[in-house]
């Protein structure tokens, strides 16, 4: 006896058969109805396959994240617990698909030294899902007394000045230290906390960037604040010279007189371009030789000491010539 579904299928195929039948005369243009029929067949096949697949009972291994939500007062984790567990779940395909796209977090408590993960895995309610196995089924919680201390920040920001430019000074951080808190053995072993790595290229002026701190111990150590501001300055330096007299310092009263040859020298230096005209007018440029240098010398030559303005960005200040001959005159009493 033919069933109702069989009769409906026969009617459906009777409707489609003319679309696939060969024409008496070949057509140059495609038949829109035939293309539509092919599309309908493909869509129906996909829907049928999905309905059968998603309705079947299947077994799937799913990776679930683990999060420690509670620790005893005054205690902290000394070792990182597993970040994920493997859970083998059985259920209908549709429920498994939902679980894959929205996996629940396994929340565990560190109030005990050993955690039974199987008891902590919670699957969505109202589904056909059942847990078959959890790997690892349990793990240890290593706890230590909680400590806090302040450590300096170590910059991992590399600054590359543009061509013909130089860093005016070392990049500086604000703040330059942070507070870390965690297990005693972990915190006491930290001498600094690094920033995230970054490269700043082609610097020609001043740059300020907010840099997050590295997060390698996120599950063990709390850091405050979580970011610092890095400031770097670059400028163009030019070469300049100044001619100055050389003075002798520290000559005791009534002691031998000293003469230097030559008595004037040139100071060759590099200065930040914006400080060039200030450097030309500054009175803090001078050179000296101490009387103690002369008394302890055995060569007949001494090296003058160059002094430059402390408020200007001056580098590589060298005396020319680099050594001076000296003469002493005995005073008549």
Short mmCIF file of C-alpha atoms in Angstrom, two decimals, residues 149-155 176-178 180 184-194 217 221:
data_model
loop_
_atom_site.label_atom_id
_atom_site.label_comp_id
_atom_site.label_asym_id
_atom_site.label_seq_id
_atom_site.Cartn_x
_atom_site.Cartn_y
_atom_site.Cartn_z
CA UNK A 149 56.20 45.11 46.45
CA UNK A 150 57.21 47.94 44.14
CA UNK A 151 59.57 47.25 41.23
CA UNK A 152 60.94 49.48 38.46
CA UNK A 153 59.54 49.32 34.95
CA UNK A 154 61.92 48.11 32.22
CA UNK A 155 61.18 49.65 28.84
CA UNK A 176 58.82 54.48 36.35
CA UNK A 177 57.75 51.83 38.88
CA UNK A 178 54.68 49.67 39.51
CA UNK A 180 53.08 43.88 41.89
CA UNK A 184 55.78 35.40 47.85
CA UNK A 185 58.21 33.25 45.83
CA UNK A 186 57.02 34.77 42.55
CA UNK A 187 56.98 38.41 43.65
CA UNK A 188 60.33 38.28 45.46
CA UNK A 189 62.00 36.89 42.36
CA UNK A 190 61.03 39.91 40.22
CA UNK A 191 63.57 42.75 39.95
CA UNK A 192 61.69 44.70 37.25
CA UNK A 193 58.53 44.53 35.15
CA UNK A 194 58.83 44.96 31.37
CA UNK A 217 52.29 36.33 34.58
CA UNK A 221 50.66 38.37 39.57
#
